[in-house]
Coordinates of C-alpha atoms and ligand atoms in Angstrom, one line a residue:
M1 CA -3.4 -6.9 -13.6
N2 CA -2.1 -3.9 -11.8
L3 CA -1.8 -1.2 -14.4
F4 CA 0.0 1.2 -12.2
P5 CA 3.6 1.5 -13.3
C6 CA 5.1 2.2 -9.9
L7 CA 4.4 -1.4 -9.0
A8 CA 6.0 -2.8 -12.1
L9 CA 9.3 -1.3 -10.9
P10 CA 11.8 -3.5 -9.2
L11 CA 11.1 -3.9 -5.5
S12 CA 14.5 -2.3 -4.7
L13 CA 13.4 0.9 -6.3
L14 CA 10.1 0.9 -4.5
L15 CA 11.4 0.1 -1.1
S16 CA 13.9 2.9 -0.5
V17 CA 12.3 5.8 1.3
G18 CA 12.6 9.2 -0.1
T19 CA 10.8 12.5 -0.7
S20 CA 10.0 14.2 -3.9
S21 CA 10.9 17.7 -4.7
P22 CA 9.8 18.6 -8.2
A23 CA 12.4 20.4 -10.3
A24 CA 11.6 24.0 -10.9
L25 CA 10.0 25.1 -14.1
S26 CA 12.4 26.0 -16.8
T27 CA 13.8 29.5 -16.6
K28 CA 15.6 29.2 -20.0
P29 CA 14.7 32.0 -22.4
A30 CA 12.2 31.2 -25.1
A31 CA 14.1 30.3 -28.2
K32 CA 13.4 31.6 -31.7
G33 CA 11.0 29.6 -33.7
T34 CA 8.7 28.7 -30.9
G35 CA 5.7 30.6 -32.3
K36 CA 4.1 27.7 -34.2
L37 CA 4.5 25.4 -31.2
Q38 CA 2.6 27.8 -28.9
G39 CA -1.0 27.3 -28.1
V40 CA -3.4 24.5 -27.2
W41 CA -3.0 20.9 -28.6
V42 CA -5.5 18.2 -28.3
F43 CA -5.0 14.5 -28.3
S44 CA -8.0 12.8 -29.7
Q45 CA -7.1 9.2 -29.5
A46 CA -4.9 8.5 -26.5
P47 CA -4.7 5.2 -24.7
D48 CA -6.3 5.0 -21.3
Y49 CA -3.0 5.1 -19.6
P50 CA -1.9 7.8 -18.9
G51 CA -4.9 9.3 -20.6
L52 CA -3.2 12.2 -22.4
R53 CA -5.8 14.9 -23.1
G54 CA -4.0 18.0 -24.0
L55 CA -0.8 20.0 -24.2
Q56 CA -0.3 23.7 -23.8
L57 CA 2.7 25.8 -24.6
Q58 CA 2.9 29.5 -24.0
V59 CA 5.3 32.3 -23.3
K60 CA 5.1 33.7 -19.7
E61 CA 7.3 36.5 -18.6
G62 CA 9.5 35.9 -21.7
R63 CA 9.9 32.2 -21.1
L64 CA 8.3 29.3 -22.9
V65 CA 6.4 27.1 -20.4
G66 CA 4.2 24.1 -20.9
T67 CA 2.0 21.5 -19.4
L68 CA 0.7 18.1 -20.4
T69 CA -2.7 17.2 -19.0
T70 CA -3.5 13.6 -18.3
D71 CA -6.5 11.7 -16.8
W72 CA -4.2 9.9 -14.4
Y73 CA -2.2 12.7 -12.9
G74 CA -3.8 15.9 -14.0
P75 CA -1.6 18.7 -15.2
M76 CA 2.1 17.7 -15.5
P77 CA 4.5 20.6 -15.9
M78 CA 7.2 20.5 -18.5
H79 CA 10.7 20.9 -16.9
D80 CA 13.8 22.3 -18.5
L81 CA 11.9 23.2 -21.7
T82 CA 14.1 24.2 -24.6
V83 CA 13.4 24.5 -28.4
Q84 CA 16.0 23.9 -31.0
D85 CA 15.4 23.7 -34.8
G86 CA 11.7 23.5 -34.2
V87 CA 11.9 20.6 -31.7
A88 CA 10.7 21.2 -28.1
R89 CA 12.5 19.1 -25.5
F90 CA 11.3 18.8 -21.9
G91 CA 11.3 16.6 -18.9
I92 CA 8.2 15.0 -17.4
H93 CA 8.5 14.0 -13.7
N94 CA 7.0 10.7 -12.8
G95 CA 6.3 11.6 -9.2
N96 CA 8.4 8.8 -7.8
P97 CA 11.6 10.6 -6.7
R98 CA 13.7 7.5 -7.5
V99 CA 12.7 7.4 -11.1
P100 CA 14.8 9.8 -13.2
M101 CA 12.9 12.4 -15.2
K102 CA 12.3 11.3 -18.8
T103 CA 13.0 13.5 -21.8
W104 CA 10.1 14.2 -24.2
T105 CA 10.1 15.8 -27.6
A106 CA 7.3 17.7 -29.5
Q107 CA 7.6 19.0 -33.0
I108 CA 5.2 19.9 -35.8
D109 CA 4.9 17.3 -38.5
P110 CA 4.3 18.1 -42.2
D111 CA 0.6 17.4 -41.7
G112 CA 0.5 20.3 -39.2
Q113 CA -0.1 18.1 -36.2
L114 CA 2.1 18.1 -33.1
H115 CA 4.1 14.9 -32.8
V116 CA 4.8 14.1 -29.1
V117 CA 7.1 11.4 -28.1
G118 CA 8.1 10.4 -24.5
D119 CA 7.9 7.9 -21.7
L120 CA 5.9 7.9 -18.6
W121 CA 6.6 5.0 -16.2
Y122 CA 6.5 1.9 -18.5
E123 CA 4.4 3.5 -21.1
H124 CA 6.0 4.8 -24.4
V125 CA 3.9 7.7 -25.8
D126 CA 4.1 8.4 -29.5
L127 CA 1.0 10.5 -30.4
K128 CA -0.1 13.3 -32.6
A129 CA -2.2 16.2 -31.3
R130 CA -4.2 18.6 -33.4
K131 CA -4.2 22.3 -32.9
G132 CA -7.0 23.2 -30.5
T133 CA -8.7 26.3 -29.1
G134 CA -9.3 27.9 -25.8
A135 CA -12.6 26.0 -25.7
D136 CA -10.7 22.7 -26.1
A137 CA -8.4 23.7 -23.3
S138 CA -11.4 24.3 -20.9
R139 CA -12.8 20.9 -21.9
F140 CA -9.7 19.1 -20.8
A141 CA -8.8 21.4 -18.0
F142 CA -8.3 19.5 -14.8
K143 CA -10.2 20.7 -11.8
V144 CA -7.7 21.0 -9.1
A145 CA -9.2 20.1 -5.7
P146 CA -8.1 22.1 -2.6
L147 CA -6.2 20.4 0.2
P148 CA -6.7 21.0 3.9
A149 CA -4.3 23.0 6.0
W150 CA -2.3 20.8 8.3
S151 CA -4.0 20.0 11.6
A152 CA -3.3 16.7 13.4
L153 CA -6.3 14.4 14.2
K154 CA -6.6 13.0 17.7
P155 CA -6.7 9.2 18.2
D156 CA -10.1 7.7 17.9
G157 CA -9.5 4.5 19.9
L158 CA -9.7 2.1 17.0
A159 CA -7.1 -0.6 16.2
Q160 CA -5.8 -1.0 19.7
T161 CA -4.2 -4.1 18.3
P162 CA -3.1 -4.7 14.7
P163 CA -6.1 -5.3 12.4
M164 CA -6.8 -8.9 11.4
G165 CA -8.8 -10.0 8.4
W166 CA -8.7 -10.9 4.7
S167 CA -8.2 -8.9 1.5
S168 CA -9.0 -9.9 -2.0
W169 CA -5.8 -8.5 -3.7
N170 CA -3.1 -11.1 -3.3
K171 CA -5.1 -13.9 -4.7
F172 CA -7.8 -12.3 -6.9
A173 CA -6.3 -9.0 -7.9
E174 CA -9.1 -7.0 -9.5
K175 CA -11.0 -10.1 -10.6
I176 CA -13.3 -10.0 -7.5
D177 CA -17.1 -10.1 -7.2
D178 CA -19.8 -10.1 -4.6
A179 CA -20.4 -13.9 -4.7
T180 CA -16.7 -14.6 -4.1
V181 CA -16.5 -12.2 -1.2
R182 CA -19.6 -13.8 0.4
A183 CA -18.2 -17.3 -0.1
I184 CA -14.9 -16.2 1.5
A185 CA -16.8 -14.7 4.4
D186 CA -18.8 -17.9 4.9
R187 CA -15.5 -19.8 5.0
M188 CA -14.0 -17.3 7.5
V189 CA -16.8 -18.3 9.8
S190 CA -17.0 -22.0 9.2
S191 CA -13.2 -22.5 9.4
G192 CA -12.9 -20.8 12.7
L193 CA -10.8 -18.0 11.3
R194 CA -13.3 -15.3 12.4
D195 CA -13.2 -16.7 15.9
A196 CA -9.5 -16.6 15.8
G197 CA -9.7 -12.9 15.3
Y198 CA -9.8 -12.3 11.5
V199 CA -12.9 -10.0 11.1
Y200 CA -12.2 -7.5 8.3
V201 CA -13.2 -8.6 4.8
N202 CA -11.5 -6.1 2.6
I203 CA -12.3 -5.7 -1.1
D204 CA -9.2 -4.2 -2.6
D205 CA -8.9 -2.6 -6.1
G206 CA -11.6 -3.5 -8.7
W207 CA -14.9 -2.9 -7.0
Q208 CA -15.4 0.6 -8.4
G209 CA -17.7 1.6 -11.2
T210 CA -18.4 5.1 -12.5
R211 CA -19.9 8.2 -10.9
N212 CA -23.5 9.1 -11.4
A213 CA -24.6 12.6 -12.6
N214 CA -24.3 13.8 -9.0
G215 CA -20.7 12.5 -8.7
V216 CA -21.7 9.7 -6.4
L217 CA -19.4 6.7 -7.0
Q218 CA -21.2 3.5 -7.8
P219 CA -19.8 0.0 -7.5
N220 CA -19.3 -1.9 -10.8
A221 CA -21.5 -4.7 -12.1
H222 CA -19.6 -7.3 -10.0
F223 CA -21.0 -5.7 -6.8
P224 CA -24.7 -5.1 -7.3
D225 CA -25.4 -3.8 -3.8
M226 CA -22.6 -2.8 -1.5
K227 CA -25.0 -2.1 1.4
A228 CA -26.5 -5.5 1.2
L229 CA -23.0 -7.0 1.2
A230 CA -22.1 -5.0 4.3
D231 CA -25.3 -6.2 6.0
Y232 CA -24.4 -9.8 5.0
L233 CA -21.0 -9.5 6.6
H234 CA -22.2 -7.6 9.7
A235 CA -24.8 -10.3 10.3
R236 CA -22.0 -12.8 10.6
G237 CA -19.8 -10.8 12.9
L238 CA -17.5 -9.6 10.1
K239 CA -16.6 -6.2 8.9
L240 CA -16.4 -4.7 5.4
G241 CA -13.3 -2.9 4.0
L242 CA -13.0 -1.0 0.7
Y243 CA -10.1 0.5 -1.2
S244 CA -9.6 3.8 -3.0
S245 CA -6.9 6.4 -3.9
P246 CA -6.3 10.1 -3.3
G247 CA -5.4 10.4 -6.9
P248 CA -7.7 10.4 -10.0
K249 CA -7.1 6.7 -10.6
T250 CA -6.4 3.7 -8.5
C251 CA -3.4 1.5 -9.2
A252 CA -5.5 -0.8 -11.4
G253 CA -6.9 2.1 -13.3
F254 CA -10.3 2.4 -11.5
E255 CA -11.9 5.6 -10.3
G256 CA -10.1 7.3 -7.4
S257 CA -11.4 9.8 -4.9
Y258 CA -9.7 12.9 -6.3
G259 CA -12.1 15.8 -6.1
H260 CA -14.7 13.6 -4.3
V261 CA -13.1 13.0 -1.0
E262 CA -16.0 14.1 1.3
Q263 CA -18.6 12.6 -1.0
D264 CA -16.9 9.2 -1.2
A265 CA -16.4 9.0 2.5
R266 CA -20.2 9.7 3.0
T267 CA -21.1 7.1 0.4
W268 CA -19.0 4.4 2.0
A269 CA -20.2 5.2 5.5
A270 CA -23.8 5.0 4.2
W271 CA -23.0 1.5 2.8
G272 CA -21.6 0.5 6.2
I273 CA -17.9 0.1 5.6
D274 CA -15.6 -0.4 8.5
Y275 CA -12.1 -0.1 6.9
L276 CA -10.6 1.9 4.1
K277 CA -7.3 1.2 2.3
Y278 CA -6.2 4.4 0.6
D279 CA -3.5 3.8 -2.0
L280 CA -1.4 6.7 -3.4
C281 CA -1.3 5.3 -7.0
S282 CA -1.9 8.1 -9.5
G283 CA -1.6 10.6 -6.6
E284 CA 2.1 9.9 -6.9
G285 CA 2.2 11.8 -10.1
H286 CA -0.1 14.5 -8.9
F287 CA 0.9 15.3 -5.3
L288 CA 4.5 16.2 -6.0
T289 CA 5.5 17.5 -2.6
E290 CA 5.6 15.7 0.7
E291 CA 3.4 18.4 2.2
S292 CA 0.7 17.8 -0.5
R293 CA 0.9 14.0 -0.1
K294 CA 0.4 14.3 3.7
A295 CA -2.5 16.8 3.2
A296 CA -4.1 14.4 0.7
Y297 CA -4.1 11.6 3.3
L298 CA -5.3 14.1 6.0
A299 CA -8.2 15.1 3.7
M300 CA -9.6 11.6 3.7
G301 CA -8.8 11.1 7.4
Q302 CA -10.9 14.1 8.2
A303 CA -13.7 13.1 5.9
L304 CA -13.9 9.6 7.4
R305 CA -14.0 11.1 10.9
R306 CA -16.8 13.5 9.8
T307 CA -19.0 10.6 8.8
G308 CA -19.2 9.6 12.5
R309 CA -18.7 6.0 11.6
P310 CA -15.7 4.1 13.1
I311 CA -13.6 3.3 10.1
V312 CA -10.1 1.8 10.3
Y313 CA -7.9 3.9 7.9
S314 CA -5.1 2.0 6.2
L315 CA -2.5 4.3 4.5
C316 CA -0.8 2.8 1.5
Q317 CA 2.0 5.0 0.1
Y318 CA 4.7 2.4 0.2
G319 CA 6.4 3.7 3.3
R320 CA 7.6 7.0 1.8
D321 CA 7.9 10.4 3.5
Q322 CA 8.6 8.6 6.9
V323 CA 4.9 7.9 7.2
G324 CA 5.4 6.3 10.6
T325 CA 6.0 9.7 12.0
W326 CA 2.8 11.3 10.8
G327 CA 0.5 8.3 10.0
R328 CA -1.6 8.7 13.2
E329 CA -1.9 12.5 12.7
V330 CA -3.8 12.0 9.4
G331 CA -6.1 9.6 11.2
G332 CA -4.3 6.4 10.0
H333 CA -4.4 3.2 12.0
L334 CA -1.9 1.4 9.9
W335 CA 0.5 2.4 7.2
R336 CA 2.3 0.4 4.6
T337 CA 6.1 0.4 5.1
T338 CA 7.0 -1.1 1.7
G339 CA 6.2 -1.8 -1.9
D340 CA 4.0 -4.9 -2.6
I341 CA 4.6 -8.3 -1.2
T342 CA 4.7 -11.3 -3.6
D343 CA 4.3 -14.9 -2.8
D344 CA 8.0 -15.9 -2.6
Y345 CA 10.4 -16.2 0.3
K346 CA 12.9 -13.6 -1.0
T347 CA 10.4 -10.8 -1.2
M348 CA 8.6 -11.7 2.0
A349 CA 11.9 -11.8 3.8
E350 CA 13.2 -8.5 2.4
I351 CA 10.0 -6.9 3.5
G352 CA 9.5 -8.6 6.8
F353 CA 13.1 -8.4 8.0
D354 CA 14.3 -5.2 6.4
R355 CA 11.3 -3.0 5.6
N356 CA 8.9 -3.5 8.4
G357 CA 9.0 0.0 9.7
R358 CA 10.5 1.7 12.8
A359 CA 9.5 -0.1 16.0
E360 CA 9.1 3.2 17.8
D361 CA 6.4 4.3 15.5
A362 CA 4.1 1.4 16.2
G363 CA 1.7 0.9 19.2
P364 CA -1.9 0.8 20.1
G365 CA -3.9 2.8 17.5
G366 CA -1.2 2.9 14.8
W367 CA 0.8 0.1 13.2
N368 CA 3.5 -0.5 10.7
D369 CA 2.1 -2.5 7.9
P370 CA 4.7 -4.6 5.9
D371 CA 1.8 -5.7 3.6
M372 CA -0.8 -8.5 3.6
L373 CA -0.1 -12.2 4.2
E374 CA 0.7 -14.6 1.3
V375 CA 0.2 -17.6 3.6
G376 CA -1.7 -20.3 1.6
N377 CA -1.1 -18.9 -1.9
G378 CA 1.3 -21.7 -2.8
G379 CA 4.5 -20.0 -3.6
M380 CA 6.3 -20.9 -0.4
S381 CA 6.8 -24.0 1.7
L382 CA 4.8 -24.4 4.9
E383 CA 8.0 -23.8 6.8
A384 CA 8.5 -20.5 5.0
Y385 CA 4.8 -19.6 5.7
R386 CA 5.5 -20.4 9.4
T387 CA 8.4 -17.9 9.2
H388 CA 6.0 -15.4 7.5
M389 CA 3.5 -15.7 10.4
S390 CA 6.2 -15.6 13.1
L391 CA 7.8 -12.6 11.6
W392 CA 4.6 -10.7 11.2
A393 CA 3.6 -11.7 14.8
I394 CA 6.9 -10.6 16.4
S395 CA 6.6 -7.3 14.3
A396 CA 3.1 -6.5 15.6
A397 CA 2.0 -6.4 12.0
P398 CA -1.6 -6.4 10.8
L399 CA -2.6 -10.0 9.8
I400 CA -4.6 -9.6 6.7
M401 CA -4.8 -12.9 4.9
G402 CA -4.6 -13.0 1.1
H403 CA -5.4 -16.5 -0.1
D404 CA -8.5 -18.4 -1.3
L405 CA -10.0 -19.6 1.9
R406 CA -12.2 -22.1 0.0
S407 CA -9.3 -24.3 -1.0
M408 CA -6.8 -24.0 1.8
S409 CA -5.0 -27.1 3.2
D410 CA -5.3 -28.1 6.9
G411 CA -1.7 -27.1 7.3
V412 CA -2.3 -23.6 6.2
L413 CA -5.4 -23.3 8.4
D414 CA -3.4 -24.5 11.4
L415 CA -0.7 -21.9 10.8
L416 CA -3.3 -19.1 10.5
T417 CA -5.4 -20.2 13.5
N418 CA -2.5 -20.8 16.0
L419 CA -3.9 -18.8 18.9
E420 CA -0.6 -18.6 20.7
V421 CA 1.1 -17.0 17.7
I422 CA -1.9 -14.7 17.2
A423 CA -1.6 -13.7 20.9
I424 CA 2.0 -12.6 20.3
D425 CA 0.8 -10.5 17.3
Q426 CA -2.1 -9.1 19.2
D427 CA -0.3 -8.5 22.5
P428 CA -2.0 -5.5 24.3
L429 CA 1.3 -3.8 25.1
G430 CA 1.6 -3.2 21.4
R431 CA 5.5 -3.0 21.3
Q432 CA 6.9 -4.0 17.9
G433 CA 9.7 -6.5 18.1
R434 CA 13.2 -5.7 17.0
R435 CA 16.2 -7.5 15.5
V436 CA 18.7 -8.2 18.4
R437 CA 21.4 -9.5 16.2
R438 CA 22.2 -10.8 12.8
L439 CA 24.9 -13.3 11.9
G440 CA 25.0 -13.9 8.2
D441 CA 21.7 -15.6 7.3
L442 CA 20.7 -15.9 10.9
E443 CA 18.5 -13.3 12.6
V444 CA 17.6 -13.1 16.3
W445 CA 14.5 -11.1 17.1
S446 CA 12.7 -10.4 20.4
R447 CA 9.5 -8.7 21.4
P448 CA 8.5 -7.7 25.0
L449 CA 4.9 -8.7 25.9
A450 CA 2.3 -7.3 28.3
D451 CA 2.5 -10.2 30.8
G452 CA 6.3 -9.7 31.2
S453 CA 7.1 -12.6 28.9
V454 CA 9.2 -12.1 25.8
A455 CA 8.7 -13.5 22.3
L456 CA 12.1 -14.7 21.1
A457 CA 12.8 -15.9 17.6
A458 CA 15.8 -17.2 15.6
F459 CA 15.2 -17.1 11.8
N460 CA 17.3 -18.7 9.2
R461 CA 17.3 -16.8 5.9
G462 CA 19.6 -19.3 4.3
T463 CA 18.9 -22.4 2.2
T464 CA 20.7 -24.9 4.5
S465 CA 20.1 -25.7 8.1
A466 CA 22.0 -23.4 10.5
I467 CA 23.0 -23.5 14.2
V468 CA 22.7 -20.5 16.4
D469 CA 23.6 -20.1 20.1
L470 CA 20.5 -18.4 21.6
Q471 CA 20.9 -17.0 25.0
P472 CA 18.6 -15.3 27.6
Q473 CA 20.4 -12.0 26.9
D474 CA 18.8 -12.1 23.4
A475 CA 15.5 -11.7 25.2
G476 CA 16.9 -9.0 27.5
L477 CA 16.8 -11.6 30.4
K478 CA 19.3 -12.8 32.9
R479 CA 18.0 -16.4 32.6
I480 CA 15.2 -18.3 31.1
D481 CA 13.0 -20.0 33.7
R482 CA 10.2 -21.0 31.5
A483 CA 9.8 -21.4 27.8
R484 CA 6.8 -22.2 25.7
D485 CA 6.8 -23.3 22.1
P486 CA 3.7 -21.6 20.5
W487 CA 3.9 -23.5 17.3
A488 CA 3.9 -26.9 19.1
H489 CA 1.5 -25.7 21.8
Q490 CA 3.8 -27.1 24.5
E491 CA 6.3 -26.2 27.2
S492 CA 9.9 -26.3 26.1
D493 CA 12.9 -27.2 28.3
F494 CA 15.1 -24.6 26.4
R495 CA 17.0 -22.5 28.8
G496 CA 19.7 -21.2 26.4
G497 CA 22.1 -22.9 24.0
A498 CA 22.7 -24.0 20.5
I499 CA 19.6 -24.7 18.4
T500 CA 19.3 -25.7 14.7
V501 CA 17.0 -23.7 12.5
P502 CA 15.8 -25.2 9.2
P503 CA 16.3 -23.4 5.9
H504 CA 14.0 -20.5 5.6
G505 CA 12.7 -21.6 9.0
V506 CA 12.1 -20.2 12.4
F507 CA 12.6 -21.2 16.1
L508 CA 10.0 -19.3 18.1
L509 CA 9.6 -19.3 21.9
R510 CA 7.6 -17.3 24.4
V511 CA 10.0 -17.1 27.4
N512 CA 9.4 -16.3 31.1
G513 CA 6.3 -14.5 32.1
P514 CA 4.3 -13.7 35.1
R515 CA 4.9 -17.1 36.8
A516 CA 8.6 -16.9 36.4
A517 CA 10.9 -14.1 37.5
S518 CA 13.6 -13.0 35.1
Ligands
GLA1 C1 -1.0 -1.3 -5.0 C2 -1.0 -1.8 -3.6 C3 -1.5 -3.2 -3.5 C4 -2.9 -3.3 -4.1 C5 -2.9 -2.8 -5.5 C6 -4.3 -2.7 -6.1 O1 -0.1 -2.1 -5.8 O2 0.2 -1.6 -3.0 O3 -1.5 -3.7 -2.2 O4 -3.8 -2.6 -3.3 O5 -2.3 -1.5 -5.6 O6 -4.2 -2.1 -7.4

């Protein structure tokens, strides 16, 4: 289960792009009767999420100000703090600019404890805190890590085409272990998927253990020896990817890299990793400005470069802050453009058609990432999975599979290993395709390719068959002299005209090319 509340929100909330500007601290005058509330308060029995440790209220420059300290987000300032009849009321910002600030209350109960009630993401907090001391405050104090000054990284030559591979998350979530990863890797080789181009084997959330006395992050018991696993993959022509967060916690509540950025990058490089997905998660509640979020991604980008190991850097902050405009500058080779995909046509289509990033941001070395593939997970028809693959290919999207390779059908394997469709995705020109027109449920897309040919697709988002008049102009051509059907692996006599597209289906062609003038 993903514990991170951001991801339990409706997709519509997660998908819209925005920036966060935290409200200013309260400037209201300290009310009478705040004396007893002031000081340090300690939560002794707080649930893991959000790991409430302490609360401090004090008068500064004549105003009452306060902070909640949590394991997940560090110190969270109280906004619009007022006290009336002994009850303190304040707002706590969730970090996500689209989630309204929640109102919290704190008051002293007859037993002398501070009774704190509020909401953070999906979690309702109703806890008591005992009066603490300065020593308590230093115990729960959150060590704030410095962020680098802005300085754009230069391209390093990796990811000249969109990365291809597999990730554990969509199928296994955090229930993943060394034996399963090895078995998937073996199947990647024996099924021909590796030879079709899928080389990254990415362990998503759930591999992390705890830090040792020197702060070095260890894998958990499910991954006895990460270096040995990397060696196993490398010996088979595969590469290893890992996952972390710039925040204190990952989305599933595992240890993030906060305060250990350089150290973690060195640890991973020593294990031999080739890919890192860096997921904002709890950093969302900690890095409250766009500038700090960008700097947090830059910090890891710099740290990875300093290891001297070529590591593909995958940014995952759900497409916020116009990431496509700065993703490369922090060293990113791909950046998520959306919230999470799920294994259903509606979500896949919303993401693939409407949230796949700005085409002008993508190109060799840096790609829009509309999230990993769901092909083979069973929630969609083969026709819909063919749409999923076609849409990702025309969008120059990374092809990171997300199913259990050990039990896939031949139909699923055929979809994933269609070399002509993969060639569209991996086209060396690296231009992301665009929507040419939309007519109700029908969408026409085209993508120019390096050999002068054009990938042309008509998609039907509706639930009944639809007819569309597809013309050479849709591909930016005067006429179609040659057409090839990549799914059927055969030439097509299509030269323009009406075609029928099945429900949730696609009609995909590669038209013209070096042997035919447009
Ligand atoms: C977030 C990401 C997912 C996955 C999970 C892991 O939801 O967007 O892709 O990595 O975290 O917890």
